[in-house]
PDB file with one MODEL, atoms N, CA, C and O in Angstrom:
MODEL        1
ATOM      1  N   MET A   1      -5.547  14.081  19.670  1.00  0.00           N
ATOM      2  CA  MET A   1      -4.832  13.239  18.744  1.00  0.00           C
ATOM      3  C   MET A   1      -5.278  11.795  18.862  1.00  0.00           C
ATOM      4  O   MET A   1      -4.548  10.899  18.439  1.00  0.00           O
ATOM      5  N   GLY A   2      -6.434  11.541  19.416  1.00  0.00           N
ATOM      6  CA  GLY A   2      -6.889  10.178  19.597  1.00  0.00           C
ATOM      7  C   GLY A   2      -7.221   9.511  18.294  1.00  0.00           C
ATOM      8  O   GLY A   2      -7.492  10.163  17.286  1.00  0.00           O
ATOM      9  N   SER A   3      -7.196   8.211  18.331  1.00  0.00           N
ATOM     10  CA  SER A   3      -7.621   7.442  17.177  1.00  0.00           C
ATOM     11  C   SER A   3      -8.566   6.383  17.681  1.00  0.00           C
ATOM     12  O   SER A   3      -8.482   5.961  18.834  1.00  0.00           O
ATOM     13  N   SER A   4      -9.465   5.952  16.822  1.00  0.00           N
ATOM     14  CA  SER A   4     -10.363   4.906  17.270  1.00  0.00           C
ATOM     15  C   SER A   4      -9.601   3.597  17.258  1.00  0.00           C
ATOM     16  O   SER A   4      -8.762   3.364  16.388  1.00  0.00           O
ATOM     17  N   SER A   5      -9.891   2.759  18.211  1.00  0.00           N
ATOM     18  CA  SER A   5      -9.208   1.480  18.270  1.00  0.00           C
ATOM     19  C   SER A   5     -10.166   0.424  18.763  1.00  0.00           C
ATOM     20  O   SER A   5     -11.108   0.712  19.501  1.00  0.00           O
ATOM     21  N   LEU A   6      -9.916  -0.813  18.344  1.00  0.00           N
ATOM     22  CA  LEU A   6     -10.692  -1.946  18.790  1.00  0.00           C
ATOM     23  C   LEU A   6     -10.066  -2.497  20.046  1.00  0.00           C
ATOM     24  O   LEU A   6      -8.866  -2.334  20.272  1.00  0.00           O
ATOM     25  N   GLN A   7     -10.848  -3.132  20.846  1.00  0.00           N
ATOM     26  CA  GLN A   7     -10.347  -3.735  22.071  1.00  0.00           C
ATOM     27  C   GLN A   7      -9.607  -5.027  21.750  1.00  0.00           C
ATOM     28  O   GLN A   7      -9.886  -5.654  20.728  1.00  0.00           O
ATOM     29  N   PRO A   8      -8.665  -5.439  22.605  1.00  0.00           N
ATOM     30  CA  PRO A   8      -7.871  -6.646  22.355  1.00  0.00           C
ATOM     31  C   PRO A   8      -8.710  -7.876  22.060  1.00  0.00           C
ATOM     32  O   PRO A   8      -8.288  -8.723  21.273  1.00  0.00           O
ATOM     33  N   SER A   9      -9.877  -8.003  22.661  1.00  0.00           N
ATOM     34  CA  SER A   9     -10.707  -9.175  22.436  1.00  0.00           C
ATOM     35  C   SER A   9     -11.224  -9.242  21.007  1.00  0.00           C
ATOM     36  O   SER A   9     -11.696 -10.294  20.578  1.00  0.00           O
ATOM     37  N   GLU A  10     -11.148  -8.140  20.257  1.00  0.00           N
ATOM     38  CA  GLU A  10     -11.600  -8.119  18.879  1.00  0.00           C
ATOM     39  C   GLU A  10     -10.478  -8.461  17.909  1.00  0.00           C
ATOM     40  O   GLU A  10     -10.704  -8.454  16.699  1.00  0.00           O
ATOM     41  N   GLY A  11      -9.264  -8.764  18.401  1.00  0.00           N
ATOM     42  CA  GLY A  11      -8.183  -9.215  17.560  1.00  0.00           C
ATOM     43  C   GLY A  11      -7.232  -8.132  17.112  1.00  0.00           C
ATOM     44  O   GLY A  11      -6.184  -8.437  16.543  1.00  0.00           O
ATOM     45  N   ILE A  12      -7.563  -6.872  17.350  1.00  0.00           N
ATOM     46  CA  ILE A  12      -6.673  -5.784  16.967  1.00  0.00           C
ATOM     47  C   ILE A  12      -6.459  -4.912  18.191  1.00  0.00           C
ATOM     48  O   ILE A  12      -7.410  -4.552  18.886  1.00  0.00           O
ATOM     49  N   VAL A  13      -5.215  -4.579  18.447  1.00  0.00           N
ATOM     50  CA  VAL A  13      -4.884  -3.733  19.587  1.00  0.00           C
ATOM     51  C   VAL A  13      -4.272  -2.452  19.061  1.00  0.00           C
ATOM     52  O   VAL A  13      -3.379  -2.484  18.215  1.00  0.00           O
ATOM     53  N   SER A  14      -4.746  -1.340  19.554  1.00  0.00           N
ATOM     54  CA  SER A  14      -4.162  -0.065  19.162  1.00  0.00           C
ATOM     55  C   SER A  14      -3.351   0.468  20.313  1.00  0.00           C
ATOM     56  O   SER A  14      -3.860   0.618  21.424  1.00  0.00           O
ATOM     57  N   SER A  15      -2.076   0.757  20.052  1.00  0.00           N
ATOM     58  CA  SER A  15      -1.238   1.353  21.075  1.00  0.00           C
ATOM     59  C   SER A  15      -1.130   2.852  20.873  1.00  0.00           C
ATOM     60  O   SER A  15      -0.301   3.504  21.508  1.00  0.00           O
ATOM     61  N   SER A  16      -1.964   3.414  19.990  1.00  0.00           N
ATOM     62  CA  SER A  16      -1.893   4.849  19.744  1.00  0.00           C
ATOM     63  C   SER A  16      -2.563   5.633  20.857  1.00  0.00           C
ATOM     64  O   SER A  16      -2.460   6.859  20.888  1.00  0.00           O
ATOM     65  N   GLU A  17      -3.236   4.971  21.756  1.00  0.00           N
ATOM     66  CA  GLU A  17      -3.774   5.589  22.956  1.00  0.00           C
ATOM     67  C   GLU A  17      -3.486   4.661  24.125  1.00  0.00           C
ATOM     68  O   GLU A  17      -3.337   3.453  23.939  1.00  0.00           O
ATOM     69  N   GLU A  18      -3.408   5.209  25.311  1.00  0.00           N
ATOM     70  CA  GLU A  18      -3.223   4.360  26.476  1.00  0.00           C
ATOM     71  C   GLU A  18      -4.523   3.625  26.754  1.00  0.00           C
ATOM     72  O   GLU A  18      -5.552   4.251  27.009  1.00  0.00           O
ATOM     73  N   LEU A  19      -4.481   2.303  26.707  1.00  0.00           N
ATOM     74  CA  LEU A  19      -5.674   1.505  26.949  1.00  0.00           C
ATOM     75  C   LEU A  19      -5.805   1.120  28.419  1.00  0.00           C
ATOM     76  O   LEU A  19      -6.911   0.875  28.902  1.00  0.00           O
ATOM     77  N   PHE A  20      -4.693   1.067  29.123  1.00  0.00           N
ATOM     78  CA  PHE A  20      -4.696   0.667  30.519  1.00  0.00           C
ATOM     79  C   PHE A  20      -3.816   1.621  31.315  1.00  0.00           C
ATOM     80  O   PHE A  20      -2.851   2.166  30.778  1.00  0.00           O
ATOM     81  N   ASP A  21      -4.135   1.827  32.580  1.00  0.00           N
ATOM     82  CA  ASP A  21      -3.285   2.663  33.431  1.00  0.00           C
ATOM     83  C   ASP A  21      -1.883   2.082  33.488  1.00  0.00           C
ATOM     84  O   ASP A  21      -1.716   0.870  33.627  1.00  0.00           O
ATOM     85  N   GLY A  22      -0.882   2.933  33.382  1.00  0.00           N
ATOM     86  CA  GLY A  22       0.502   2.496  33.464  1.00  0.00           C
ATOM     87  C   GLY A  22       1.068   1.942  32.176  1.00  0.00           C
ATOM     88  O   GLY A  22       2.215   1.496  32.146  1.00  0.00           O
ATOM     89  N   SER A  23       0.280   1.961  31.102  1.00  0.00           N
ATOM     90  CA  SER A  23       0.814   1.437  29.838  1.00  0.00           C
ATOM     91  C   SER A  23       1.749   2.448  29.194  1.00  0.00           C
ATOM     92  O   SER A  23       1.751   3.625  29.554  1.00  0.00           O
ATOM     93  N   SER A  24       2.529   1.986  28.258  1.00  0.00           N
ATOM     94  CA  SER A  24       3.480   2.841  27.558  1.00  0.00           C
ATOM     95  C   SER A  24       2.981   3.126  26.156  1.00  0.00           C
ATOM     96  O   SER A  24       2.333   2.284  25.534  1.00  0.00           O
ATOM     97  N   TYR A  25       3.282   4.301  25.668  1.00  0.00           N
ATOM     98  CA  TYR A  25       2.899   4.709  24.316  1.00  0.00           C
ATOM     99  C   TYR A  25       4.035   4.390  23.353  1.00  0.00           C
ATOM    100  O   TYR A  25       5.133   4.932  23.480  1.00  0.00           O
ATOM    101  N   LEU A  26       3.772   3.516  22.397  1.00  0.00           N
ATOM    102  CA  LEU A  26       4.763   3.170  21.382  1.00  0.00           C
ATOM    103  C   LEU A  26       4.438   3.793  20.038  1.00  0.00           C
ATOM    104  O   LEU A  26       5.341   4.113  19.265  1.00  0.00           O
ATOM    105  N   GLY A  27       3.145   3.970  19.752  1.00  0.00           N
ATOM    106  CA  GLY A  27       2.738   4.527  18.476  1.00  0.00           C
ATOM    107  C   GLY A  27       2.622   3.489  17.383  1.00  0.00           C
ATOM    108  O   GLY A  27       3.016   3.745  16.245  1.00  0.00           O
ATOM    109  N   VAL A  28       2.086   2.315  17.706  1.00  0.00           N
ATOM    110  CA  VAL A  28       1.882   1.265  16.711  1.00  0.00           C
ATOM    111  C   VAL A  28       0.489   0.673  16.849  1.00  0.00           C
ATOM    112  O   VAL A  28      -0.105   0.695  17.926  1.00  0.00           O
ATOM    113  N   ASP A  29      -0.022   0.146  15.750  1.00  0.00           N
ATOM    114  CA  ASP A  29      -1.221  -0.683  15.754  1.00  0.00           C
ATOM    115  C   ASP A  29      -0.763  -2.071  15.336  1.00  0.00           C
ATOM    116  O   ASP A  29       0.098  -2.207  14.466  1.00  0.00           O
ATOM    117  N   THR A  30      -1.330  -3.097  15.946  1.00  0.00           N
ATOM    118  CA  THR A  30      -0.960  -4.473  15.626  1.00  0.00           C
ATOM    119  C   THR A  30      -2.204  -5.324  15.483  1.00  0.00           C
ATOM    120  O   THR A  30      -3.289  -4.945  15.923  1.00  0.00           O
ATOM    121  N   ARG A  31      -2.033  -6.479  14.863  1.00  0.00           N
ATOM    122  CA  ARG A  31      -3.095  -7.490  14.848  1.00  0.00           C
ATOM    123  C   ARG A  31      -2.423  -8.854  14.947  1.00  0.00           C
ATOM    124  O   ARG A  31      -1.288  -9.035  14.507  1.00  0.00           O
ATOM    125  N   ASP A  32      -3.138  -9.805  15.526  1.00  0.00           N
ATOM    126  CA  ASP A  32      -2.610 -11.153  15.676  1.00  0.00           C
ATOM    127  C   ASP A  32      -2.311 -11.765  14.318  1.00  0.00           C
ATOM    128  O   ASP A  32      -3.047 -11.535  13.358  1.00  0.00           O
ATOM    129  N   VAL A  33      -1.242 -12.540  14.229  1.00  0.00           N
ATOM    130  CA  VAL A  33      -0.940 -13.288  13.018  1.00  0.00           C
ATOM    131  C   VAL A  33      -1.896 -14.470  12.979  1.00  0.00           C
ATOM    132  O   VAL A  33      -1.950 -15.267  13.916  1.00  0.00           O
ATOM    133  N   THR A  34      -2.643 -14.578  11.897  1.00  0.00           N
ATOM    134  CA  THR A  34      -3.600 -15.661  11.720  1.00  0.00           C
ATOM    135  C   THR A  34      -3.182 -16.509  10.522  1.00  0.00           C
ATOM    136  O   THR A  34      -2.281 -16.138   9.769  1.00  0.00           O
ATOM    137  N   ALA A  35      -3.840 -17.642  10.357  1.00  0.00           N
ATOM    138  CA  ALA A  35      -3.496 -18.576   9.279  1.00  0.00           C
ATOM    139  C   ALA A  35      -3.540 -17.915   7.908  1.00  0.00           C
ATOM    140  O   ALA A  35      -2.709 -18.220   7.053  1.00  0.00           O
ATOM    141  N   ASP A  36      -4.492 -17.017   7.684  1.00  0.00           N
ATOM    142  CA  ASP A  36      -4.592 -16.378   6.369  1.00  0.00           C
ATOM    143  C   ASP A  36      -3.474 -15.369   6.100  1.00  0.00           C
ATOM    144  O   ASP A  36      -3.306 -14.935   4.961  1.00  0.00           O
ATOM    145  N   ARG A  37      -2.710 -14.990   7.122  1.00  0.00           N
ATOM    146  CA  ARG A  37      -1.608 -14.038   6.942  1.00  0.00           C
ATOM    147  C   ARG A  37      -0.245 -14.730   6.840  1.00  0.00           C
ATOM    148  O   ARG A  37       0.754 -14.064   6.572  1.00  0.00           O
ATOM    149  N   LEU A  38      -0.181 -16.052   7.047  1.00  0.00           N
ATOM    150  CA  LEU A  38       1.095 -16.765   7.001  1.00  0.00           C
ATOM    151  C   LEU A  38       1.777 -16.622   5.649  1.00  0.00           C
ATOM    152  O   LEU A  38       2.964 -16.302   5.595  1.00  0.00           O
ATOM    153  N   GLY A  39       1.064 -16.849   4.567  1.00  0.00           N
ATOM    154  CA  GLY A  39       1.643 -16.749   3.229  1.00  0.00           C
ATOM    155  C   GLY A  39       2.139 -15.349   2.899  1.00  0.00           C
ATOM    156  O   GLY A  39       3.308 -15.173   2.555  1.00  0.00           O
ATOM    157  N   PRO A  40       1.252 -14.334   3.002  1.00  0.00           N
ATOM    158  CA  PRO A  40       1.686 -12.974   2.679  1.00  0.00           C
ATOM    159  C   PRO A  40       2.868 -12.480   3.526  1.00  0.00           C
ATOM    160  O   PRO A  40       3.682 -11.684   3.058  1.00  0.00           O
ATOM    161  N   LEU A  41       2.954 -12.952   4.759  1.00  0.00           N
ATOM    162  CA  LEU A  41       4.042 -12.528   5.645  1.00  0.00           C
ATOM    163  C   LEU A  41       5.240 -13.468   5.573  1.00  0.00           C
ATOM    164  O   LEU A  41       6.258 -13.229   6.222  1.00  0.00           O
ATOM    165  N   GLN A  42       5.121 -14.529   4.792  1.00  0.00           N
ATOM    166  CA  GLN A  42       6.175 -15.535   4.629  1.00  0.00           C
ATOM    167  C   GLN A  42       6.602 -16.125   5.978  1.00  0.00           C
ATOM    168  O   GLN A  42       7.789 -16.212   6.289  1.00  0.00           O
ATOM    169  N   LEU A  43       5.604 -16.524   6.764  1.00  0.00           N
ATOM    170  CA  LEU A  43       5.841 -17.125   8.074  1.00  0.00           C
ATOM    171  C   LEU A  43       5.468 -18.598   8.033  1.00  0.00           C
ATOM    172  O   LEU A  43       4.655 -19.019   7.210  1.00  0.00           O
ATOM    173  N   LYS A  44       6.067 -19.378   8.924  1.00  0.00           N
ATOM    174  CA  LYS A  44       5.778 -20.803   9.016  1.00  0.00           C
ATOM    175  C   LYS A  44       4.805 -21.117  10.152  1.00  0.00           C
ATOM    176  O   LYS A  44       4.127 -22.143  10.121  1.00  0.00           O
ATOM    177  N   GLU A  45       4.735 -20.237  11.153  1.00  0.00           N
ATOM    178  CA  GLU A  45       3.898 -20.499  12.318  1.00  0.00           C
ATOM    179  C   GLU A  45       2.927 -19.359  12.560  1.00  0.00           C
ATOM    180  O   GLU A  45       3.237 -18.193  12.318  1.00  0.00           O
ATOM    181  N   GLU A  46       1.746 -19.718  13.041  1.00  0.00           N
ATOM    182  CA  GLU A  46       0.712 -18.755  13.402  1.00  0.00           C
ATOM    183  C   GLU A  46       0.997 -18.261  14.827  1.00  0.00           C
ATOM    184  O   GLU A  46       0.404 -18.736  15.796  1.00  0.00           O
ATOM    185  N   SER A  47       1.915 -17.302  14.925  1.00  0.00           N
ATOM    186  CA  SER A  47       2.365 -16.829  16.225  1.00  0.00           C
ATOM    187  C   SER A  47       2.791 -15.377  16.117  1.00  0.00           C
ATOM    188  O   SER A  47       3.377 -14.978  15.111  1.00  0.00           O
ATOM    189  N   GLY A  48       2.508 -14.584  17.137  1.00  0.00           N
ATOM    190  CA  GLY A  48       2.964 -13.199  17.178  1.00  0.00           C
ATOM    191  C   GLY A  48       1.945 -12.220  16.646  1.00  0.00           C
ATOM    192  O   GLY A  48       0.764 -12.535  16.504  1.00  0.00           O
ATOM    193  N   VAL A  49       2.425 -11.026  16.353  1.00  0.00           N
ATOM    194  CA  VAL A  49       1.565  -9.962  15.836  1.00  0.00           C
ATOM    195  C   VAL A  49       2.194  -9.338  14.602  1.00  0.00           C
ATOM    196  O   VAL A  49       3.407  -9.391  14.403  1.00  0.00           O
ATOM    197  N   GLU A  50       1.341  -8.748  13.785  1.00  0.00           N
ATOM    198  CA  GLU A  50       1.756  -8.005  12.605  1.00  0.00           C
ATOM    199  C   GLU A  50       1.600  -6.521  12.910  1.00  0.00           C
ATOM    200  O   GLU A  50       0.546  -6.097  13.383  1.00  0.00           O
ATOM    201  N   VAL A  51       2.623  -5.737  12.649  1.00  0.00           N
ATOM    202  CA  VAL A  51       2.542  -4.295  12.832  1.00  0.00           C
ATOM    203  C   VAL A  51       1.839  -3.733  11.602  1.00  0.00           C
ATOM    204  O   VAL A  51       2.333  -3.876  10.483  1.00  0.00           O
ATOM    205  N   THR A  52       0.690  -3.095  11.806  1.00  0.00           N
ATOM    206  CA  THR A  52      -0.111  -2.599  10.687  1.00  0.00           C
ATOM    207  C   THR A  52      -0.002  -1.094  10.501  1.00  0.00           C
ATOM    208  O   THR A  52      -0.343  -0.583   9.434  1.00  0.00           O
ATOM    209  N   MET A  53       0.464  -0.373  11.513  1.00  0.00           N
ATOM    210  CA  MET A  53       0.613   1.073  11.416  1.00  0.00           C
ATOM    211  C   MET A  53       1.690   1.513  12.385  1.00  0.00           C
ATOM    212  O   MET A  53       1.746   1.037  13.519  1.00  0.00           O
ATOM    213  N   VAL A  54       2.548   2.423  11.940  1.00  0.00           N
ATOM    214  CA  VAL A  54       3.566   3.003  12.805  1.00  0.00           C
ATOM    215  C   VAL A  54       3.454   4.514  12.703  1.00  0.00           C
ATOM    216  O   VAL A  54       3.528   5.077  11.611  1.00  0.00           O
ATOM    217  N   ASP A  55       3.278   5.161  13.831  1.00  0.00           N
ATOM    218  CA  ASP A  55       3.290   6.626  13.892  1.00  0.00           C
ATOM    219  C   ASP A  55       4.753   7.039  13.853  1.00  0.00           C
ATOM    220  O   ASP A  55       5.486   6.822  14.818  1.00  0.00           O
ATOM    221  N   GLN A  56       5.180   7.633  12.745  1.00  0.00           N
ATOM    222  CA  GLN A  56       6.592   7.954  12.558  1.00  0.00           C
ATOM    223  C   GLN A  56       7.101   9.015  13.533  1.00  0.00           C
ATOM    224  O   GLN A  56       8.312   9.166  13.696  1.00  0.00           O
ATOM    225  N   ASP A  57       6.199   9.750  14.182  1.00  0.00           N
ATOM    226  CA  ASP A  57       6.600  10.747  15.171  1.00  0.00           C
ATOM    227  C   ASP A  57       6.629  10.193  16.589  1.00  0.00           C
ATOM    228  O   ASP A  57       7.022  10.898  17.518  1.00  0.00           O
ATOM    229  N   ALA A  58       6.220   8.945  16.766  1.00  0.00           N
ATOM    230  CA  ALA A  58       6.169   8.299  18.077  1.00  0.00           C
ATOM    231  C   ALA A  58       7.470   7.539  18.330  1.00  0.00           C
ATOM    232  O   ALA A  58       8.291   7.408  17.422  1.00  0.00           O
ATOM    233  N   PRO A  59       7.669   7.041  19.541  1.00  0.00           N
ATOM    234  CA  PRO A  59       8.898   6.311  19.865  1.00  0.00           C
ATOM    235  C   PRO A  59       9.216   5.157  18.903  1.00  0.00           C
ATOM    236  O   PRO A  59      10.373   4.979  18.525  1.00  0.00           O
ATOM    237  N   ALA A  60       8.216   4.379  18.507  1.00  0.00           N
ATOM    238  CA  ALA A  60       8.469   3.249  17.605  1.00  0.00           C
ATOM    239  C   ALA A  60       9.001   3.725  16.252  1.00  0.00           C
ATOM    240  O   ALA A  60       9.944   3.140  15.718  1.00  0.00           O
ATOM    241  N   GLY A  61       8.416   4.763  15.707  1.00  0.00           N
ATOM    242  CA  GLY A  61       8.865   5.305  14.427  1.00  0.00           C
ATOM    243  C   GLY A  61      10.257   5.894  14.512  1.00  0.00           C
ATOM    244  O   GLY A  61      11.077   5.710  13.613  1.00  0.00           O
ATOM    245  N   LYS A  62      10.519   6.599  15.594  1.00  0.00           N
ATOM    246  CA  LYS A  62      11.839   7.208  15.780  1.00  0.00           C
ATOM    247  C   LYS A  62      12.920   6.153  15.968  1.00  0.00           C
ATOM    248  O   LYS A  62      14.093   6.402  15.689  1.00  0.00           O
ATOM    249  N   ALA A  63      12.522   4.966  16.446  1.00  0.00           N
ATOM    250  CA  ALA A  63      13.470   3.872  16.631  1.00  0.00           C
ATOM    251  C   ALA A  63      13.681   3.088  15.336  1.00  0.00           C
ATOM    252  O   ALA A  63      14.513   2.183  15.287  1.00  0.00           O
ATOM    253  N   GLY A  64      12.932   3.432  14.291  1.00  0.00           N
ATOM    254  CA  GLY A  64      13.121   2.780  13.001  1.00  0.00           C
ATOM    255  C   GLY A  64      12.125   1.680  12.674  1.00  0.00           C
ATOM    256  O   GLY A  64      12.258   1.032  11.636  1.00  0.00           O
ATOM    257  N   LEU A  65      11.130   1.447  13.526  1.00  0.00           N
ATOM    258  CA  LEU A  65      10.124   0.419  13.258  1.00  0.00           C
ATOM    259  C   LEU A  65       9.267   0.850  12.081  1.00  0.00           C
ATOM    260  O   LEU A  65       8.871   2.012  11.989  1.00  0.00           O
ATOM    261  N   ARG A  66       8.980  -0.082  11.182  1.00  0.00           N
ATOM    262  CA  ARG A  66       8.172   0.193   9.994  1.00  0.00           C
ATOM    263  C   ARG A  66       7.027  -0.792   9.929  1.00  0.00           C
ATOM    264  O   ARG A  66       7.155  -1.920  10.403  1.00  0.00           O
ATOM    265  N   ASN A  67       5.887  -0.377   9.338  1.00  0.00           N
ATOM    266  CA  ASN A  67       4.752  -1.287   9.205  1.00  0.00           C
ATOM    267  C   ASN A  67       4.953  -2.204   8.014  1.00  0.00           C
ATOM    268  O   ASN A  67       5.799  -1.962   7.152  1.00  0.00           O
ATOM    269  N   THR A  68       4.146  -3.272   7.985  1.00  0.00           N
ATOM    270  CA  THR A  68       4.224  -4.222   6.881  1.00  0.00           C
ATOM    271  C   THR A  68       3.676  -3.565   5.624  1.00  0.00           C
ATOM    272  O   THR A  68       2.835  -2.669   5.698  1.00  0.00           O
ATOM    273  N   THR A  69       4.148  -4.007   4.488  1.00  0.00           N
ATOM    274  CA  THR A  69       3.710  -3.417   3.227  1.00  0.00           C
ATOM    275  C   THR A  69       2.634  -4.230   2.552  1.00  0.00           C
ATOM    276  O   THR A  69       1.965  -3.731   1.648  1.00  0.00           O
ATOM    277  N   SER A  70       2.444  -5.492   2.973  1.00  0.00           N
ATOM    278  CA  SER A  70       1.402  -6.310   2.366  1.00  0.00           C
ATOM    279  C   SER A  70       0.123  -6.183   3.168  1.00  0.00           C
ATOM    280  O   SER A  70       0.162  -5.871   4.358  1.00  0.00           O
ATOM    281  N   SER A  71      -1.025  -6.426   2.519  1.00  0.00           N
ATOM    282  CA  SER A  71      -2.307  -6.338   3.213  1.00  0.00           C
ATOM    283  C   SER A  71      -2.937  -7.691   3.341  1.00  0.00           C
ATOM    284  O   SER A  71      -4.026  -7.815   3.900  1.00  0.00           O
TER     285      SER A  71
ENDMDL
END
């Protein structure tokens, strides 16, 4: 059930696989909030991460977390 993922240094982190020993599986993909995403996300500060994918069968999906609808 693996998925390809970029390493954190590339700006996108995939939590759909364990990247480090002892990490927890949430079932989300994220990317850093950048200046070009402030408007579409209606944010004032370039801070945090945007959830880009939620595995609805994983803990995050079962807890009600949803991905963003804008691209």
